[in-house]
Coordinates of C-alpha atoms in Angstrom, one line a residue:
M1 CA -53.4 -6.1 33.3
P2 CA -51.7 -5.0 36.3
G3 CA -54.3 -4.7 38.9
S4 CA -56.8 -6.8 37.1
R5 CA -55.6 -10.2 38.8
V6 CA -58.4 -11.6 41.4
A7 CA -58.0 -14.0 43.7
R8 CA -60.4 -17.1 44.6
R9 CA -59.7 -18.4 47.9
R10 CA -58.5 -22.1 47.9
R11 CA -58.6 -25.3 49.5
Y12 CA -55.7 -27.2 49.6
L13 CA -53.6 -30.8 51.4
V14 CA -50.1 -30.9 52.7
C15 CA -48.4 -33.8 54.3
E16 CA -45.1 -32.5 56.4
P17 CA -42.2 -33.9 55.6
R18 CA -41.4 -36.2 58.4
H19 CA -40.0 -39.2 56.7
F20 CA -38.7 -37.0 53.6
A21 CA -35.7 -39.2 52.1
V22 CA -34.4 -39.7 48.7
R23 CA -34.1 -43.3 49.2
Y24 CA -34.9 -44.7 45.8
A25 CA -34.4 -42.9 42.4
I26 CA -37.2 -42.9 40.3
N27 CA -36.5 -39.4 38.5
P28 CA -33.1 -37.9 37.0
W29 CA -33.0 -35.6 40.1
M30 CA -32.8 -38.7 42.7
H31 CA -29.9 -39.5 44.2
P32 CA -29.5 -41.6 46.7
D33 CA -26.2 -40.8 48.1
R34 CA -27.2 -37.0 48.2
P35 CA -28.3 -36.6 51.8
V36 CA -31.4 -34.2 52.6
D37 CA -31.6 -32.6 55.5
V38 CA -35.2 -33.0 57.1
S39 CA -35.1 -30.0 59.2
L40 CA -34.2 -27.6 56.4
A41 CA -37.4 -29.3 54.3
R42 CA -39.9 -29.3 57.3
R43 CA -38.6 -25.2 57.5
Q44 CA -39.3 -24.7 54.3
W45 CA -42.3 -26.5 54.0
R46 CA -43.6 -24.4 56.5
T47 CA -43.3 -21.9 54.9
L48 CA -45.2 -22.6 52.1
V49 CA -47.8 -23.6 54.3
D50 CA -48.2 -19.5 56.2
A51 CA -47.5 -18.3 52.2
Y52 CA -50.9 -19.7 51.2
R53 CA -52.7 -19.5 54.8
D54 CA -51.3 -15.3 54.7
H55 CA -52.9 -15.0 51.4
G56 CA -56.0 -16.6 53.0
H57 CA -56.3 -20.0 51.5
T58 CA -57.6 -23.2 53.5
V59 CA -54.1 -25.8 54.3
E60 CA -55.8 -29.4 55.4
T61 CA -53.1 -31.9 56.6
V62 CA -52.9 -36.3 56.1
K63 CA -50.8 -37.6 58.9
P64 CA -47.5 -38.7 57.4
E65 CA -46.4 -42.1 57.9
P66 CA -43.7 -43.8 58.5
G67 CA -41.7 -45.7 55.6
L68 CA -42.9 -43.4 52.8
P69 CA -40.2 -40.8 52.1
D70 CA -42.7 -39.1 49.5
M71 CA -45.6 -39.0 51.2
V72 CA -44.8 -35.1 51.4
F73 CA -45.9 -34.6 47.3
A74 CA -49.4 -34.5 47.6
A75 CA -50.3 -33.7 45.0
N76 CA -49.7 -37.3 43.3
A77 CA -52.1 -38.8 45.5
A78 CA -55.1 -37.9 44.4
V79 CA -57.7 -35.1 41.5
V80 CA -60.6 -33.8 43.1
V81 CA -62.7 -31.5 40.7
E82 CA -66.7 -30.5 42.0
G83 CA -66.0 -33.0 45.1
R84 CA -64.9 -35.5 43.3
V85 CA -61.3 -38.2 44.1
L86 CA -59.7 -39.8 41.9
G87 CA -57.4 -41.8 43.9
S88 CA -53.3 -42.8 41.9
L89 CA -51.5 -45.7 41.7
F90 CA -47.9 -44.8 41.2
M91 CA -45.9 -46.4 38.9
A92 CA -43.4 -47.3 41.0
P93 CA -44.1 -49.5 43.2
E94 CA -42.1 -48.0 46.5
R95 CA -44.6 -45.4 46.4
R96 CA -48.1 -47.5 45.6
P97 CA -48.5 -47.1 49.6
E98 CA -49.2 -43.6 49.9
S99 CA -52.5 -43.4 47.6
V100 CA -53.8 -45.7 51.2
P101 CA -53.2 -43.1 54.1
Y102 CA -54.8 -39.9 50.9
E103 CA -57.4 -42.1 50.3
A104 CA -58.6 -42.8 53.8
W105 CA -58.4 -39.2 54.6
F106 CA -61.0 -38.0 51.9
K107 CA -62.8 -41.2 53.0
A108 CA -63.0 -39.7 56.3
E109 CA -64.1 -35.9 55.2
G110 CA -66.9 -37.4 53.7
Y111 CA -65.5 -37.7 49.9
E112 CA -66.4 -41.0 47.3
V113 CA -63.1 -42.2 46.3
H114 CA -62.4 -43.8 42.5
H115 CA -59.4 -46.6 43.1
P116 CA -58.2 -46.1 39.4
G117 CA -57.4 -49.5 37.5
S118 CA -54.6 -47.6 34.7
V119 CA -52.0 -46.0 36.6
C120 CA -52.2 -42.4 36.5
E121 CA -50.3 -40.2 39.4
G122 CA -53.4 -37.7 41.0
E123 CA -52.3 -33.8 40.0
G124 CA -49.5 -34.6 38.5
D125 CA -50.3 -35.5 35.1
L126 CA -53.5 -34.4 35.6
V127 CA -53.9 -30.9 35.9
P128 CA -57.6 -29.1 35.7
A129 CA -57.5 -25.6 34.1
G130 CA -60.9 -23.9 33.4
R131 CA -63.5 -25.8 30.9
W132 CA -60.9 -29.6 30.6
I133 CA -58.3 -30.9 32.2
L134 CA -54.8 -31.6 31.1
A135 CA -53.2 -34.8 31.1
G136 CA -48.9 -35.6 31.1
T137 CA -48.5 -38.7 29.7
G138 CA -44.8 -40.2 28.1
F139 CA -42.8 -41.2 31.5
R140 CA -45.6 -41.6 34.9
T141 CA -49.5 -42.0 33.8
T142 CA -50.4 -43.9 31.0
P143 CA -52.9 -42.3 28.2
E144 CA -56.1 -45.0 29.8
A145 CA -55.4 -43.0 32.9
H146 CA -56.4 -40.0 30.5
R147 CA -59.8 -42.2 29.5
E148 CA -60.5 -43.1 33.0
A149 CA -60.5 -40.0 34.2
Q150 CA -62.6 -38.1 31.3
E151 CA -65.0 -41.1 32.0
F152 CA -65.2 -40.7 36.3
F153 CA -65.2 -36.4 35.6
G154 CA -68.0 -36.3 32.2
V155 CA -64.7 -32.9 32.0
P156 CA -62.6 -33.3 28.4
V157 CA -59.0 -34.5 29.0
I158 CA -56.6 -33.5 26.7
G159 CA -53.8 -35.6 26.3
L160 CA -49.9 -34.0 26.2
T161 CA -46.9 -35.6 25.6
L162 CA -43.5 -35.8 28.8
V163 CA -40.7 -35.7 26.3
D164 CA -38.1 -34.8 28.7
P165 CA -36.9 -37.2 31.4
Y166 CA -36.2 -34.0 33.5
F167 CA -39.6 -32.9 33.5
Y168 CA -41.2 -36.2 34.1
H169 CA -44.5 -35.2 35.5
L170 CA -47.7 -32.6 34.0
D171 CA -46.9 -30.0 36.3
T172 CA -43.0 -29.5 36.4
A173 CA -43.4 -28.3 32.8
L174 CA -46.6 -26.4 33.2
F175 CA -49.2 -25.0 35.8
V176 CA -52.7 -22.9 35.5
L177 CA -52.8 -18.8 36.0
D178 CA -56.4 -18.6 35.9
E179 CA -59.3 -20.2 34.6
E180 CA -57.5 -19.1 31.1
N181 CA -54.3 -18.9 30.9
V182 CA -51.5 -21.3 31.9
A183 CA -47.5 -21.1 32.0
Y184 CA -45.2 -23.7 30.5
Y185 CA -41.8 -25.0 28.9
P186 CA -41.9 -25.7 25.4
E187 CA -39.5 -28.1 24.7
A188 CA -40.7 -30.5 27.6
F189 CA -43.2 -31.6 25.8
S190 CA -43.6 -33.8 21.6
P191 CA -43.9 -31.3 18.8
G192 CA -47.9 -32.4 18.5
S193 CA -48.1 -31.4 21.9
R194 CA -46.6 -28.4 21.6
E195 CA -48.7 -27.7 19.3
V196 CA -51.7 -28.1 21.0
L197 CA -50.8 -25.8 23.7
A198 CA -50.0 -23.2 21.1
R199 CA -53.4 -23.5 19.5
L200 CA -55.2 -24.0 23.2
Y201 CA -53.4 -20.9 25.0
P202 CA -52.0 -18.3 22.4
D203 CA -51.2 -16.4 25.1
A204 CA -49.3 -18.3 27.7
V205 CA -46.7 -17.6 29.5
I206 CA -43.2 -19.3 27.9
A207 CA -40.4 -20.1 30.5
T208 CA -37.0 -20.6 29.7
R209 CA -35.7 -24.0 30.5
E210 CA -33.6 -22.0 33.3
D211 CA -36.8 -21.5 34.2
A212 CA -38.0 -25.0 34.6
T213 CA -35.2 -26.5 36.2
A214 CA -35.4 -24.0 39.0
F215 CA -39.1 -25.5 39.1
G216 CA -40.8 -22.6 38.6
L217 CA -43.1 -24.3 36.4
N218 CA -44.4 -26.5 39.4
S219 CA -45.7 -23.3 40.9
V220 CA -49.4 -22.7 42.5
S221 CA -51.6 -19.7 41.5
D222 CA -54.5 -18.5 43.0
G223 CA -55.7 -16.4 39.9
R224 CA -53.7 -13.3 42.0
H225 CA -50.8 -14.5 43.7
V226 CA -48.5 -17.2 42.0
F227 CA -46.0 -19.0 44.8
V228 CA -43.0 -19.5 42.8
P229 CA -39.5 -20.3 43.6
P230 CA -37.3 -17.6 44.1
G231 CA -34.9 -19.4 41.7
A232 CA -37.2 -18.4 38.6
T233 CA -36.5 -14.8 37.8
A234 CA -37.1 -14.3 34.0
L235 CA -40.8 -15.8 34.5
S236 CA -41.9 -14.4 37.9
A237 CA -40.7 -10.8 36.1
Q238 CA -43.0 -12.2 33.5
L239 CA -45.7 -13.1 35.4
A240 CA -45.4 -9.4 37.0
D241 CA -45.1 -8.1 33.6
R242 CA -48.3 -9.7 32.7
G243 CA -50.4 -8.3 36.2
Y244 CA -49.8 -11.1 38.8
V245 CA -47.9 -11.1 41.6
P246 CA -44.8 -13.2 42.3
V247 CA -44.8 -14.6 46.0
P248 CA -40.8 -16.1 46.6
V249 CA -41.2 -19.6 48.6
D250 CA -38.6 -21.8 48.3
L251 CA -39.1 -24.8 49.0
S252 CA -35.1 -25.9 47.0
E253 CA -34.6 -29.1 49.4
F254 CA -37.0 -30.4 47.8
H255 CA -35.5 -30.3 44.2
K256 CA -33.6 -33.0 45.4
A257 CA -36.5 -36.0 45.2
G258 CA -37.2 -34.1 41.7
G259 CA -40.5 -31.8 43.9
G260 CA -41.6 -28.2 44.8
I261 CA -44.3 -26.1 45.1
K262 CA -47.2 -27.6 43.4
C263 CA -46.0 -31.1 44.3
C264 CA -46.4 -30.3 47.8
T265 CA -50.0 -28.5 47.3
Q266 CA -53.5 -30.9 46.6
E267 CA -56.3 -29.0 45.6
I268 CA -59.4 -29.8 47.3
R269 CA -62.0 -28.4 44.3
S270 CA -65.6 -28.7 46.4

């Protein structure tokens, strides 16, 4: 109902795209022969950080490291639940070194970090959603990592199978609106996983493929404000009808690497 949504202050971890580039291809969006405008990417990223701070959220930064062009995608580095940090073990060898500076940051902040034994790509595929964690598999994070996350956090983990390579991480096909609801693109999931989502979230916001390919499901919600790409117009209209406040943020330069708003945002849940 309009006006009834309540924002909750969040703490986010981000990484400046100082070394952002597309040097290899590990998803269908990536084309190394397509140039990246790093200056534009840095301006867009700064707009996202400013939007978070303008809405009362705390933003922390980890120092970017040369030679790690995807380090800007902070969400993939870990998942944090009630102060417990599960790090990442990336599928692609090119990204595996990213886990080192992120784990060092968390340790310097006083957190204990559990490094996974199975391929696990942080909030890319492990999405805390109130009473449980929604967990994607099919392209990156393995089912073994789902079991590892459940044992580590002591929170029920619900596995969901992704079937469309353009939506290779769960956070490209679904995002959490608040403690009770989500938005998602059904065709990104296997038939059984679609049934699971329909049972868990009968009132979910259902996105079109146009919204999804505009990275509309790679959005971030604080419970009221939804930081969403401007190209996801139908999704934004649905959100507004449900009483959420869309906050358009253009991160289109990052689409060239298969990322967007959520990919650039790690939430620290203490």
